[in-house]
């Protein structure tokens, strides 16, 4: 482990411990007189809160409530959950600041001198500790509300895209993008605040993958991020639930089957589709072409696209055919021909 990584880990966890002590010392001893009281009560009994709901928040809060010595301490335990989640937010904020500060030196971690590492750690400490004591964040950190946990997911996702940016050209780099998608899906079960990080993710991806930055490229990246937000808010999130309800109505009212039979079928079908998608990403094939300048490869039987083909000679017919499309080399990995395992 190099010096920068060692000091970054130590200082990061130190900020977490400091923030956790501050928030745990100042938590509300009981329920606050607004949404917090509702969230605490619904979490304790695993009931349904006000729309749009916060199922993941309820389950995590219930986990903390289990450790309460008596019902009178349930509110304090759930408030403690918010305090620890907020401390984790400060941790990931520190690591995000040190990442960006390191990039300003245009050096790798191993090339940094001790004074430069000290300056980077100082920037992380000043930024994260200052945010620890901001009024709005501190207010949410000490009570049983969704904003503390949602802030943690937002900070975690932004830190994850910076980790991807570090290794974007290496094999298996896309696992960070998959983790981001998974965390974003989980965060929706707390609050929709996490969706606001999508434009930042799209721009980081654009600046990292496209060396020639243009005005139109920035406009297109902004349009893509807006399209993802609209699709998530108005199609994916409500549409997934509405489609399940529609299928259940068909099974119950149309086929005369028991209640919830349709939603059960829908859930298993959804899982099967996801499983098929995972299987599809593990397809194998020979490398047909390599483009070092673009960092792309063409693999036999993978990333199939429709291609228009013109007739090259007399009697030959043109048309639309299936052909392999180019993909980034970071999306593929070498497989040992003997054992069939990735190398």
CSV table of N, CA and C in Angstrom, one decimal, residues 1-5 101-118 120:
chain,number,residue,atom,x,y,z
A,1,UNK,N,0.9,-1.2,0.0
A,1,UNK,CA,0.0,0.0,0.0
A,1,UNK,C,0.9,1.3,0.0
A,2,UNK,N,0.7,2.2,-1.0
A,2,UNK,CA,1.5,3.4,-1.0
A,2,UNK,C,1.1,4.4,0.1
A,3,UNK,N,1.9,5.4,0.2
A,3,UNK,CA,1.7,6.4,1.3
A,3,UNK,C,0.4,7.1,1.2
A,4,UNK,N,0.0,7.5,0.0
A,4,UNK,CA,-1.2,8.3,-0.2
A,4,UNK,C,-2.4,7.4,0.2
A,5,UNK,N,-2.5,6.2,-0.2
A,5,UNK,CA,-3.6,5.3,0.1
A,5,UNK,C,-3.7,5.1,1.6
A,101,UNK,N,-8.7,16.4,-5.4
A,101,UNK,CA,-7.5,17.2,-5.1
A,101,UNK,C,-6.2,16.5,-5.7
A,102,UNK,N,-6.2,15.2,-5.6
A,102,UNK,CA,-5.1,14.5,-6.2
A,102,UNK,C,-5.0,14.7,-7.7
A,103,UNK,N,-6.2,14.7,-8.3
A,103,UNK,CA,-6.2,14.9,-9.8
A,103,UNK,C,-5.6,16.2,-10.2
A,104,UNK,N,-5.7,17.2,-9.3
A,104,UNK,CA,-5.2,18.5,-9.7
A,104,UNK,C,-3.7,18.6,-9.8
A,105,UNK,N,-3.0,17.6,-9.2
A,105,UNK,CA,-1.6,17.5,-9.4
A,105,UNK,C,-1.1,16.8,-10.6
A,106,UNK,N,-2.1,16.1,-11.3
A,106,UNK,CA,-1.8,15.3,-12.5
A,106,UNK,C,-0.7,14.3,-12.3
A,107,UNK,N,-0.7,13.6,-11.2
A,107,UNK,CA,0.2,12.6,-10.8
A,107,UNK,C,-0.5,11.4,-10.3
A,108,UNK,N,0.2,10.2,-10.4
A,108,UNK,CA,-0.4,9.0,-9.8
A,108,UNK,C,-0.2,9.0,-8.3
A,109,UNK,N,-0.8,8.1,-7.6
A,109,UNK,CA,-0.7,8.1,-6.2
A,109,UNK,C,0.8,7.8,-5.7
A,110,UNK,N,1.5,7.0,-6.5
A,110,UNK,CA,2.9,6.7,-6.1
A,110,UNK,C,3.8,7.9,-6.3
A,111,UNK,N,3.5,8.8,-7.2
A,111,UNK,CA,4.4,9.9,-7.6
A,111,UNK,C,4.2,11.1,-6.6
A,112,UNK,N,3.2,11.1,-5.8
A,112,UNK,CA,3.0,12.3,-4.9
A,112,UNK,C,4.1,12.3,-3.8
A,113,UNK,N,4.5,13.6,-3.5
A,113,UNK,CA,5.5,13.8,-2.4
A,113,UNK,C,4.7,13.9,-1.1
A,114,UNK,N,5.4,13.9,0.0
A,114,UNK,CA,4.8,14.0,1.3
A,114,UNK,C,4.1,15.4,1.5
A,115,UNK,N,4.7,16.5,1.1
A,115,UNK,CA,4.0,17.8,1.2
A,115,UNK,C,2.7,17.8,0.4
A,116,UNK,N,2.7,17.2,-0.8
A,116,UNK,CA,1.5,17.2,-1.6
A,116,UNK,C,0.4,16.3,-1.0
A,117,UNK,N,0.8,15.2,-0.4
A,117,UNK,CA,-0.1,14.3,0.3
A,117,UNK,C,-0.7,15.1,1.4
A,118,UNK,N,0.1,15.8,2.2
A,118,UNK,CA,-0.4,16.6,3.3
A,118,UNK,C,-1.4,17.7,2.9
A,120,UNK,N,-3.3,17.5,0.2
A,120,UNK,CA,-4.5,16.8,-0.2
A,120,UNK,C,-5.3,16.4,1.0
